[in-house]
Tab-separated table of C-alpha atoms in Angstrom:
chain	number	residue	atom	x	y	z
A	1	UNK	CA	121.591	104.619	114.073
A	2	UNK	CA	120.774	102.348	117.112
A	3	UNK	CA	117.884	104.368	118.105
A	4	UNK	CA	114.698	101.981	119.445
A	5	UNK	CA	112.188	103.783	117.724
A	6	UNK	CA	111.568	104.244	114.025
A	7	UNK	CA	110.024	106.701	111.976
A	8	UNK	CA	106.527	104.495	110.785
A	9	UNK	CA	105.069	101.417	110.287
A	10	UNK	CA	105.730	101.196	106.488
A	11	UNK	CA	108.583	98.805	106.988
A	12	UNK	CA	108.266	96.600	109.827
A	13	UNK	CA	106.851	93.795	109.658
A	14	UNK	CA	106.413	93.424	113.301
A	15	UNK	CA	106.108	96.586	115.638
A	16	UNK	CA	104.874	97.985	118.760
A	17	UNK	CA	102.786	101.056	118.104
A	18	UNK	CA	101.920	103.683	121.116
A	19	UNK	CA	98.856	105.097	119.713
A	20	UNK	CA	96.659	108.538	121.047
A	21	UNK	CA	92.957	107.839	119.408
A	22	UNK	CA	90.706	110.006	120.465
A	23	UNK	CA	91.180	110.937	124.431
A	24	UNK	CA	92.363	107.381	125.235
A	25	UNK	CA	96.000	105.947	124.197
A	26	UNK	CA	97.094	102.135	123.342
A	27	UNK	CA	99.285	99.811	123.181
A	28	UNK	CA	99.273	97.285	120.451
A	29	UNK	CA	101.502	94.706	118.678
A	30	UNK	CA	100.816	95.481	114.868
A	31	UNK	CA	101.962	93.155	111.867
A	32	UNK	CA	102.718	94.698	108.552
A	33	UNK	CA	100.180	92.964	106.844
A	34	UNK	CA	97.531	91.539	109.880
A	35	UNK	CA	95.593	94.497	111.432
A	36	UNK	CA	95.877	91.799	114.846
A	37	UNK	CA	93.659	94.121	117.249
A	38	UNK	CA	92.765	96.900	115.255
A	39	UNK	CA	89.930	97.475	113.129
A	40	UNK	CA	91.099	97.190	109.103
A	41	UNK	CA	90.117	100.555	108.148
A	42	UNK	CA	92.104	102.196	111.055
A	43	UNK	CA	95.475	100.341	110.388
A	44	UNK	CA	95.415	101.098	106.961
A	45	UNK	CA	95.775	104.861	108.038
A	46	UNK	CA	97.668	103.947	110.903
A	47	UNK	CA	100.504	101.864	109.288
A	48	UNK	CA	101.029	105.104	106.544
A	49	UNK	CA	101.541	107.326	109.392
A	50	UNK	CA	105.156	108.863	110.843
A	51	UNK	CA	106.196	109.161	114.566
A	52	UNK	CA	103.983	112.343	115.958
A	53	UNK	CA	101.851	112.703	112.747
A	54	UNK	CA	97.867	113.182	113.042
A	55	UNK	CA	95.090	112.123	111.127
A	56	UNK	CA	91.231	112.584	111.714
A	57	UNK	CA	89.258	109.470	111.055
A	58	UNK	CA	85.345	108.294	111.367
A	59	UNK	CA	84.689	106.574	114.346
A	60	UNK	CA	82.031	105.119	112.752
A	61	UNK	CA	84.191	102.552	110.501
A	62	UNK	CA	86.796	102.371	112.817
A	63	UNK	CA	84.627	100.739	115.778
A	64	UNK	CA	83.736	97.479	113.436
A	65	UNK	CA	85.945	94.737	115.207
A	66	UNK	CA	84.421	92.872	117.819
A	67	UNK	CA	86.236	93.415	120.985
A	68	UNK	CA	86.086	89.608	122.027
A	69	UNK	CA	88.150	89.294	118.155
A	70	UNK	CA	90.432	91.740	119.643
A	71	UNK	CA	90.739	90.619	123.424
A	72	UNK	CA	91.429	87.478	121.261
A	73	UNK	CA	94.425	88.913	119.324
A	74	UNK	CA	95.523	90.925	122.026
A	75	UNK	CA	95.928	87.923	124.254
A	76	UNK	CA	97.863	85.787	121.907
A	77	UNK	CA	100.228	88.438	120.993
A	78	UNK	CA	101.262	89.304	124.327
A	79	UNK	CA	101.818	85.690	125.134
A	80	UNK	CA	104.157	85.134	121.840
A	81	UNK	CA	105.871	88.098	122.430
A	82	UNK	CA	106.090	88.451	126.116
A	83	UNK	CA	104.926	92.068	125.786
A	84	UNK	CA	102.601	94.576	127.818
A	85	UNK	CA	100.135	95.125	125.357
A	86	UNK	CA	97.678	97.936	126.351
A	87	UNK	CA	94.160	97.763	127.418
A	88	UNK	CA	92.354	94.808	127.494
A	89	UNK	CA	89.974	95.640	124.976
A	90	UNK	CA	90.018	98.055	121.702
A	91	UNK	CA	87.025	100.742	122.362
A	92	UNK	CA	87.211	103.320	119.978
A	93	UNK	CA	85.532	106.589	121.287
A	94	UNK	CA	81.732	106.612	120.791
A	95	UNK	CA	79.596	109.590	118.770
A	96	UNK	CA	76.403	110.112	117.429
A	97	UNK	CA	76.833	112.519	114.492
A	98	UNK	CA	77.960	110.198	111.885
A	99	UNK	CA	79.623	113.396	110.103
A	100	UNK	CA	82.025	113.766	113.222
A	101	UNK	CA	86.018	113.064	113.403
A	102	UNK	CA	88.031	111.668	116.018
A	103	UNK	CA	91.988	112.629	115.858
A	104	UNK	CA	94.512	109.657	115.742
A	105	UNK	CA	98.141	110.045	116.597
A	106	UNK	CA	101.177	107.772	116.852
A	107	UNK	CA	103.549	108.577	119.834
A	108	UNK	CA	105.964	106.035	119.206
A	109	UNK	CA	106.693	102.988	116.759
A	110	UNK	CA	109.416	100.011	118.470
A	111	UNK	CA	111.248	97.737	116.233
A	112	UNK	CA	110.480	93.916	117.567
A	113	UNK	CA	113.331	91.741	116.027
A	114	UNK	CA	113.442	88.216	115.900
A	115	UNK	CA	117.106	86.872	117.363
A	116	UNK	CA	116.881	83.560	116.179
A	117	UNK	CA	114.657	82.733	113.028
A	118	UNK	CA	111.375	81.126	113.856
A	119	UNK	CA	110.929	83.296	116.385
A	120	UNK	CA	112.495	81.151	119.319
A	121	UNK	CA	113.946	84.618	120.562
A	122	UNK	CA	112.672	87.944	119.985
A	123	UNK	CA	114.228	90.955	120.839
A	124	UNK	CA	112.622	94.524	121.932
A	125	UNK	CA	114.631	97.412	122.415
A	126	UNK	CA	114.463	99.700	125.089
A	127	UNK	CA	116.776	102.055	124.807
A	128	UNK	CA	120.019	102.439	122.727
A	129	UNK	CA	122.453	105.587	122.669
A	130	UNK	CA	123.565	107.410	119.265
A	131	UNK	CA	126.136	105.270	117.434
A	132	UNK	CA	129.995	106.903	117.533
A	133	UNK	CA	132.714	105.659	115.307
A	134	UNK	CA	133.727	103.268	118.545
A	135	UNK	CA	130.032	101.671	118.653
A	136	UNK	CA	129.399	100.716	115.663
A	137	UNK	CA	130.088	96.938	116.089
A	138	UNK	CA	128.888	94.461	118.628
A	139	UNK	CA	130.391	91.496	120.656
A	140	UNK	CA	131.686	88.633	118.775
A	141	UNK	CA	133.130	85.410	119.566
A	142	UNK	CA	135.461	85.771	122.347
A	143	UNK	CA	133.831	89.068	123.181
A	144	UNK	CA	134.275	90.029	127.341
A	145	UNK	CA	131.035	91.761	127.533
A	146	UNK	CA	129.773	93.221	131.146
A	147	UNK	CA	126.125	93.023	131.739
A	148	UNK	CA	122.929	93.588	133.603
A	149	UNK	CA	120.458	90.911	133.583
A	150	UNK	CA	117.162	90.126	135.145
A	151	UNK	CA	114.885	87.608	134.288
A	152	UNK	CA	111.074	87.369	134.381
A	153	UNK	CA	108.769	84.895	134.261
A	154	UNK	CA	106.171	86.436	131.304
A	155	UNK	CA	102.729	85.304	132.780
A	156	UNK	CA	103.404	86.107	136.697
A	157	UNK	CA	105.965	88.771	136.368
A	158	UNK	CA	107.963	87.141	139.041
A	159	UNK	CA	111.951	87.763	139.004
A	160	UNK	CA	114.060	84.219	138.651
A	161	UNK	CA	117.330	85.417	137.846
A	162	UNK	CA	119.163	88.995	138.461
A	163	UNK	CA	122.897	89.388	137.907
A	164	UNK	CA	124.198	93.063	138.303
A	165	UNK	CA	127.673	93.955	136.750
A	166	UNK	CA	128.451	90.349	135.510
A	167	UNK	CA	131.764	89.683	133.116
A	168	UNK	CA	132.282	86.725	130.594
A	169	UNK	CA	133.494	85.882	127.338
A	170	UNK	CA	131.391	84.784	124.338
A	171	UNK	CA	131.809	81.413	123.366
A	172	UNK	CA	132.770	80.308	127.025
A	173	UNK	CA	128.573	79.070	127.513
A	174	UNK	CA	128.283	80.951	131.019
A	175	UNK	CA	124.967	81.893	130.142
A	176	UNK	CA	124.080	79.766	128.039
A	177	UNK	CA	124.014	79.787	123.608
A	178	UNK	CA	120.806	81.605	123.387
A	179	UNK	CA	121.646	84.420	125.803
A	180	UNK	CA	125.123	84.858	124.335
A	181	UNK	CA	123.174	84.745	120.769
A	182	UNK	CA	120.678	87.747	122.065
A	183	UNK	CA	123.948	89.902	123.491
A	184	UNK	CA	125.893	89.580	120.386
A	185	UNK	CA	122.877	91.939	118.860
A	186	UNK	CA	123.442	94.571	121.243
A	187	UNK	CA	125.633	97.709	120.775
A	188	UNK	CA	127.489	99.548	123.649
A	189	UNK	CA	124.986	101.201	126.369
A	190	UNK	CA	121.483	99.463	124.703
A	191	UNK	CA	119.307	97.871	126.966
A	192	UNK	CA	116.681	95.513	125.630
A	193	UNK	CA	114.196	92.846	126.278
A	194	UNK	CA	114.712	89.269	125.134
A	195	UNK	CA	111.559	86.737	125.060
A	196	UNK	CA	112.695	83.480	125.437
A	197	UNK	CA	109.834	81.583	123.690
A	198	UNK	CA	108.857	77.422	124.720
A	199	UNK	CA	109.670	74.974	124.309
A	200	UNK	CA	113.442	76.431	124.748
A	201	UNK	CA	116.573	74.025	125.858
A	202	UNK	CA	118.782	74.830	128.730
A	203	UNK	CA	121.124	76.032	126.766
A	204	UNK	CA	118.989	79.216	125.752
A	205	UNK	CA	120.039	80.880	129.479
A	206	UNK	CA	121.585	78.671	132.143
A	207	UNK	CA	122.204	79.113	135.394
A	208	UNK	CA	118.931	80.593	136.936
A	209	UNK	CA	118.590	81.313	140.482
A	210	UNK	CA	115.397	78.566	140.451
A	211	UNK	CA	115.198	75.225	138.735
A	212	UNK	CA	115.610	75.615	135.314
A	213	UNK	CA	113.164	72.432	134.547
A	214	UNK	CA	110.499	74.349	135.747
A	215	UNK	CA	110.473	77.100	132.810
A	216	UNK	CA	110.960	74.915	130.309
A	217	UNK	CA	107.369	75.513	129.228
A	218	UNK	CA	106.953	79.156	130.258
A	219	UNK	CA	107.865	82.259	128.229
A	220	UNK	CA	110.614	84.274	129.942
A	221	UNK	CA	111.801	87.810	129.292
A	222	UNK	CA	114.984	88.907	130.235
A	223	UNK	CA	115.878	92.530	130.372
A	224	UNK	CA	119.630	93.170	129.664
A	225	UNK	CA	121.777	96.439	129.677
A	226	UNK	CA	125.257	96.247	128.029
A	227	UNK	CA	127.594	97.938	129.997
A	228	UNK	CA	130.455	97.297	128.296
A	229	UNK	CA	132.359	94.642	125.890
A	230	UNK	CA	136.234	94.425	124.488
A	231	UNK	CA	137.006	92.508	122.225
A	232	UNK	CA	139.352	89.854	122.368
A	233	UNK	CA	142.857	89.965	120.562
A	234	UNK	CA	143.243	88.051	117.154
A	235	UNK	CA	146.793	86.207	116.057
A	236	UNK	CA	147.431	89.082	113.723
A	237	UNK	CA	147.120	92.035	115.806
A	238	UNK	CA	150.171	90.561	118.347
A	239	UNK	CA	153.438	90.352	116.972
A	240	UNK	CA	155.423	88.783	119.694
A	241	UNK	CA	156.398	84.911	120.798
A	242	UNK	CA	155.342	85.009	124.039
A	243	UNK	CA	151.788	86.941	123.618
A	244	UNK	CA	151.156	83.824	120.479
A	245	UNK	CA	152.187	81.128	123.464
A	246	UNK	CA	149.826	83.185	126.211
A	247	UNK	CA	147.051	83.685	124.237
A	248	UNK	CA	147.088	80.042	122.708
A	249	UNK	CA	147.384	78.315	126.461
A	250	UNK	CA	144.231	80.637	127.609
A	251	UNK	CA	142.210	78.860	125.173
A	252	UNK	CA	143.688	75.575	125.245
A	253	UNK	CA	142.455	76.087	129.283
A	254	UNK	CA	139.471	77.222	128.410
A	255	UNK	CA	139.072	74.422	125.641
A	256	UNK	CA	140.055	71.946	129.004
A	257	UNK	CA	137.067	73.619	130.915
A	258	UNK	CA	134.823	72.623	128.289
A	259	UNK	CA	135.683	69.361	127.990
A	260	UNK	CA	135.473	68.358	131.409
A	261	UNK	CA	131.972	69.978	131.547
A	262	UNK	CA	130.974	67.659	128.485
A	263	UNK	CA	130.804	70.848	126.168
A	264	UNK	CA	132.871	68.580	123.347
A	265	UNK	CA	131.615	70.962	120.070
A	266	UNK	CA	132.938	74.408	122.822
A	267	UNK	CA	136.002	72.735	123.071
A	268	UNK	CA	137.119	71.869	119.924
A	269	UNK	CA	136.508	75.898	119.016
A	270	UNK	CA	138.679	76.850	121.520
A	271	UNK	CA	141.291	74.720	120.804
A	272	UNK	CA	141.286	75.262	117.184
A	273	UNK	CA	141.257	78.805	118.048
A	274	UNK	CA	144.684	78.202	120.146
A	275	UNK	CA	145.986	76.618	117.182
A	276	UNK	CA	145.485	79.403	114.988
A	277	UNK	CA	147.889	81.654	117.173
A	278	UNK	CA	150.608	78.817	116.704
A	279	UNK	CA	149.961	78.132	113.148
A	280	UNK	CA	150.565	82.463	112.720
A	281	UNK	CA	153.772	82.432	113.993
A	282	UNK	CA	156.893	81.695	111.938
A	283	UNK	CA	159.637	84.223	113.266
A	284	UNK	CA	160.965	82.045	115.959
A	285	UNK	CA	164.332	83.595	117.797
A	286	UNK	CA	165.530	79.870	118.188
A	287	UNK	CA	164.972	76.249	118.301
A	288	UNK	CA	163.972	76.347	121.739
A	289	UNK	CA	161.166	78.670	120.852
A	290	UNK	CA	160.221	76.193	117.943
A	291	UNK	CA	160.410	73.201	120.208
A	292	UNK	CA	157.914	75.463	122.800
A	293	UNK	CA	155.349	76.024	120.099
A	294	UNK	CA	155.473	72.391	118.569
A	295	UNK	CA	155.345	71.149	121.743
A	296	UNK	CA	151.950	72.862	122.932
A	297	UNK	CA	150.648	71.978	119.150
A	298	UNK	CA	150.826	68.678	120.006
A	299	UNK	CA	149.014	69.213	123.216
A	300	UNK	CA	146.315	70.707	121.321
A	301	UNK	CA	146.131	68.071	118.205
A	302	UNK	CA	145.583	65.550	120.974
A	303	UNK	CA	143.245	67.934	122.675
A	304	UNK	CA	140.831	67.826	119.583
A	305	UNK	CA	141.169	63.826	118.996
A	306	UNK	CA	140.104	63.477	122.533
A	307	UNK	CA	136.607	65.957	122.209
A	308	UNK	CA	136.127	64.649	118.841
A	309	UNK	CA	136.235	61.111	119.930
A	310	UNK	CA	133.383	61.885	122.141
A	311	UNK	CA	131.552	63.582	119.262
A	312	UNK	CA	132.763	59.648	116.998
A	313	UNK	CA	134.094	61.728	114.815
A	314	UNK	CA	136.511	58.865	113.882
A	315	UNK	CA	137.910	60.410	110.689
A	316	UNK	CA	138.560	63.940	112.312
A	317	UNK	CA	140.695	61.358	115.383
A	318	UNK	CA	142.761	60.361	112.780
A	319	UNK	CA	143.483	63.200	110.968
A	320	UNK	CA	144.368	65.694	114.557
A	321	UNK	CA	146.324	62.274	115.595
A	322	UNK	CA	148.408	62.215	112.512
A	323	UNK	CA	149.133	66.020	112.658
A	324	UNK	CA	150.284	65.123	116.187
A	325	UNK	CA	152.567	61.977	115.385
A	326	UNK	CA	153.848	63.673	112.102
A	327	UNK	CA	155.628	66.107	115.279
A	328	UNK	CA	156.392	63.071	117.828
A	329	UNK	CA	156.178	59.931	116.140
A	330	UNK	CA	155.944	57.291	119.031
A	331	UNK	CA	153.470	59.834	121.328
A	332	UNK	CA	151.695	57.253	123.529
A	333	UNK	CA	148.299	59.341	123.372
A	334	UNK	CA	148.437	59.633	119.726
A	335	UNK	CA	149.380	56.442	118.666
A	336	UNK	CA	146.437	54.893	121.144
A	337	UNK	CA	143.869	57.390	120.206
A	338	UNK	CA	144.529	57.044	116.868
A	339	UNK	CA	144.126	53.367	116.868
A	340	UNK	CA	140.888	53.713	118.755
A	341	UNK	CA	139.876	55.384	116.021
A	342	UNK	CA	140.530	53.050	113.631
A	343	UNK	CA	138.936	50.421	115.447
A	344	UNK	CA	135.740	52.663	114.942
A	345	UNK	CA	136.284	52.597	111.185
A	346	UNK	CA	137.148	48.725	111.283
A	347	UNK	CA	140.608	49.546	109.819
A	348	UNK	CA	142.120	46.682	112.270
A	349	UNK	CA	145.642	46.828	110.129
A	350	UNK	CA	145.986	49.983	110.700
A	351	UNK	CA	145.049	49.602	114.102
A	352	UNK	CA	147.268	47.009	114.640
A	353	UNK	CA	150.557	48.883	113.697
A	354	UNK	CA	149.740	52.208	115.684
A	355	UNK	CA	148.950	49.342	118.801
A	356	UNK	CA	152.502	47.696	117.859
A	357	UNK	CA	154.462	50.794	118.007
A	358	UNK	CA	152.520	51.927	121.056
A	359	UNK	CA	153.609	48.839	123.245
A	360	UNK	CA	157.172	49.102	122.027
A	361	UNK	CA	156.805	52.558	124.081
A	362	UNK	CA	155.143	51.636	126.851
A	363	UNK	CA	155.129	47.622	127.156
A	364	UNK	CA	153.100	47.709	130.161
A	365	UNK	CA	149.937	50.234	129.079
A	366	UNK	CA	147.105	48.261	130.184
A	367	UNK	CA	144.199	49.830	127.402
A	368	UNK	CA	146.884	49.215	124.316
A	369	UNK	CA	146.778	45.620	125.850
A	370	UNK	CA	143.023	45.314	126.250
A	371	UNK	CA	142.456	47.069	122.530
A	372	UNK	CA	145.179	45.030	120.588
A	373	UNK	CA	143.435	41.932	122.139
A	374	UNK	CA	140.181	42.921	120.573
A	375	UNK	CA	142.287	43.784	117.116
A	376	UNK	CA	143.860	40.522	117.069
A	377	UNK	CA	140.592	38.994	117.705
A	378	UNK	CA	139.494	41.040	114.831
A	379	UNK	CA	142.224	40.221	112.513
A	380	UNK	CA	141.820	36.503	113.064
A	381	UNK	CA	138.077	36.330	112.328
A	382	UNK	CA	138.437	38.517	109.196
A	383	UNK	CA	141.479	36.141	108.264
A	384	UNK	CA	139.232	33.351	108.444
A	385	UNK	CA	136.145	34.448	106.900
A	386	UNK	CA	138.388	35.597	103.865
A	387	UNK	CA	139.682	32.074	103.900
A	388	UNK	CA	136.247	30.443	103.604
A	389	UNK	CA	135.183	32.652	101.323
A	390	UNK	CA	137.779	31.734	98.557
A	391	UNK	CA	137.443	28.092	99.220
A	392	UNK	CA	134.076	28.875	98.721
A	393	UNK	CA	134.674	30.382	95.422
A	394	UNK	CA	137.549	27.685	94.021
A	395	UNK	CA	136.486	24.800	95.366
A	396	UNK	CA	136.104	21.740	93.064
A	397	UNK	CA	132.239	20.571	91.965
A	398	UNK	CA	132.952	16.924	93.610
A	399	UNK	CA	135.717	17.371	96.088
A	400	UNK	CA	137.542	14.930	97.766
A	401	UNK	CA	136.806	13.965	101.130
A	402	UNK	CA	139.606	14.829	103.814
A	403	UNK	CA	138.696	13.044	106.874
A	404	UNK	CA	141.095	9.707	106.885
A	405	UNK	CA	138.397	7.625	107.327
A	406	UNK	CA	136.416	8.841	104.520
A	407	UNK	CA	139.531	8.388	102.115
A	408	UNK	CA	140.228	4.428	103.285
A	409	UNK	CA	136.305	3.708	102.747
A	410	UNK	CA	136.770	5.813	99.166
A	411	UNK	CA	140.461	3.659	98.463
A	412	UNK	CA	137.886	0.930	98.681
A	413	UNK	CA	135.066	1.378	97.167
A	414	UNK	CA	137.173	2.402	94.306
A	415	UNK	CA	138.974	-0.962	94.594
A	416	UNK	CA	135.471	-2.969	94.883
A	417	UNK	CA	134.770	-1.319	91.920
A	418	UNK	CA	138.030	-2.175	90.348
A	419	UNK	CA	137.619	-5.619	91.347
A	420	UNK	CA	134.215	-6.051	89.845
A	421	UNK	CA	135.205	-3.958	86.170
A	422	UNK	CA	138.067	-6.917	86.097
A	423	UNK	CA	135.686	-10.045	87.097
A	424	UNK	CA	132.492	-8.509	84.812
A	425	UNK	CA	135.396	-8.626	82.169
A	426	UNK	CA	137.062	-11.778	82.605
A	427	UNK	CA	133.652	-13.629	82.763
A	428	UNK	CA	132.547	-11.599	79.165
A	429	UNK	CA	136.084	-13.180	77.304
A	430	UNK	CA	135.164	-16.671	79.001
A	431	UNK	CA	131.342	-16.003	77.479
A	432	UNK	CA	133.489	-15.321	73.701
A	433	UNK	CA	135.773	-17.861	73.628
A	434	UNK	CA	133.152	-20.207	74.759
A	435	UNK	CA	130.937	-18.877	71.664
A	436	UNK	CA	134.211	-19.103	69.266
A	437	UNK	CA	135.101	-22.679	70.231
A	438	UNK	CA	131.316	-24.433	69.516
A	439	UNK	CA	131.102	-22.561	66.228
A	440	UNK	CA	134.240	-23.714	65.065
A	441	UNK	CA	133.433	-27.108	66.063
């Protein structure tokens, strides 16, 4: 069921709980296991109770909390949640006889759900009609949902953004992640609130009628009925050529859209999504209808190199490039992007062939001039710092000199040298014989 109310407290761990004590009803914001405004020994009783079931409890022990502790709690829970939250003050109804009970009902228990974990988002249902066998499911990606939206600033009340009747797709961002995140919870006919909680990006709900800047620090609610949603159609539930080529150029538009906007991560969904209806179909009627479909697959492989070289995803580049040039081998677009790519990566070989088939193509493209400049420049430095580093390694201990100069002054030094072994040897076998001849005499 899809009703907003449940049956007790029992489960929730967050609620809002209408409550008749006494003469006097409230409004509070309970937690499962933090009484928050009420006094402990009433929420015990309270949080066992069902929808329209009464109890009679002692004033007595119920009146214990301080109201400043529960103006206190009652403050900060309407501010996280962006709630009305009853009177300002708990005031339990007063008696003398200490013997005396006071009746407690609960009119209504509400369901507060968190949208996005943390808390950033919280959602409180309004109202929701009985599920039938077409309601069971809510929008998904791709979804076009119709809405009503208005949007409140939560501390003044005052109305920034109201939209009656409005049409889009989820996953296109015209409202923004956050607000596509909230809708995707609803079911046909609900109408809830969603508490946009600070500090929240733009992204959370775009296109306000005021300056979005200025709520960036303000809790907002916005209260949203869905009209109305169908989904969109999948690559298996069409059978023909032509609905596979329609529905794959829709979102290869749409992925265009995103692009130019700067919504690079958008874009690459929808153009993967195109390529899913391509990639499907197989039962071509001839090769002019195979030639169509590789020739928009292309388009799109290019598509996603482009938006993922914005994201520097360098290895995804290569990989969409090469699906693209394994179709047209010499595609300008692919062979440049793909070389950009490996520039990224430092693969300047691989660079440099892409860039060398490229200007075969188109001799006089400007940016394959520019980058196989840079690659060349590239090439040459690692060239040369390989070369250095093996003389480096197998160079000699004492190596010879190379300059011409320094080889005639080392031609004679080592014939100095020479010159002096020879005289230093002629002068010792003068010394001998000398010796020999005035022994013998």
């Amino acid at each position: 069921m899809c009703s907003p109310s449940v049956a007790s407290l029992t489960s929730l761990s967050r609620a809002m709980c209408e409550v008749r004590y006494g003469e006097q009803e409230y409004s509070f914001i309970l937690g499962r296991n933090n009484p928050m405004t009420l006094p402990v020994q009433l929420f015990e009783v309270i949080k066992t109770m069902n929808v329209g079931e009464k109890k009679a409890v002692s004033p007595n022990r119920a009146n214990q909390a301080s109201s400043t502790e529960a103006e206190k709690a009652l403050t900060s829970e309407k501010t996280e949640l962006g709630v009305e939250s009853g009177p300002s003050q708990f005031t339990g109804p007063e008696t003398k006889d200490k013997g005396s009970l006071v009746e407690v009902e609960i009119l209504e228990v509400e369901k507060i759900e968190h949208v996005v974990n943390g808390g950033s988002i919280v959602k409180r249902r309004l109202f929701c009609p009985t599920e039938t066998e077409n309601d069971k499911h809510t929008p998904v990606f791709e979804t076009v949902v119709t809405v009503d939206m208005e949007g409140k600033i939560d501390e003044t009340d005052e109305v920034f953004d109201v939209r009656k009747v409005v049409s889009f797709r989820i996953g296109e961002g015209e409202v923004g992640l956050g607000m596509e995140r909230a809708i995707r919870t609803m079911h046909r006919g609900e109408r809830a609130v969603f508490t946009f909680m600070p500090p929240w990006p733009v992204s959370l709900c775009e296109k306000p009628a005021i300056e979005i800047s200025d709520l960036k620090n303000t809790p907002v609610r916005y209260e949203v009925t869905l009209l109305s949603f169908e989904d969109a159609k999948t690559p298996w539930e069409i059978s023909s050529f032509a609905e596979h080529m329609e529905q794959a150029n829709l979102r290869k538009v749409s992925g265009n859209k995103a692009h130019e906007a700067k919504k690079y991560t958008l874009a690459i969904t929808k153009y993967t999504k195109a390529q899913l209806f391509l990639e499907v179909f197989k039962d071509f009627d001839s090769p002019e209808q195979e030639a169509q479909s590789n020739e928009l697959k292309v388009l799109l492989w290019l598509n996603l190199a482009a938006s993922n070289l914005k994201l520097e995803q360098y290895e995804k580049v290569k990989l969409h490039c090469t699906s693209a040039l394994e179709i047209e081998p010499r595609n300008a677009k692919g062979l440049y992007r793909r070389a950009s790519a490996c520039v990224a990566l430092r693969l300047f070989e691989a660079a440099h062939k892409d860039l060398v088939v490229l200007l075969e193509v188109e001799p006089n493209n400007a940016l394959a001039k520019h980058l196989m400049a840079r690659v060349q420049a590239q090439l040459q430095a690692y060239e040369r710092e390989q070369r250095e580093t093996y003389q480096r390694i197998f160079a000699p201990a004492n190596p010879r000199p190379d300059s011409p100069e320094e080889l005639a002054a080392a031609a004679a030094a080592a014939a100095a040298k020479e010159q002096a072994e020879k005289e230093q040897a002629e002068k010792e076998q003068a010394q001998k014989l000398a010796a020999a001849k005035k022994n013998g005499n």
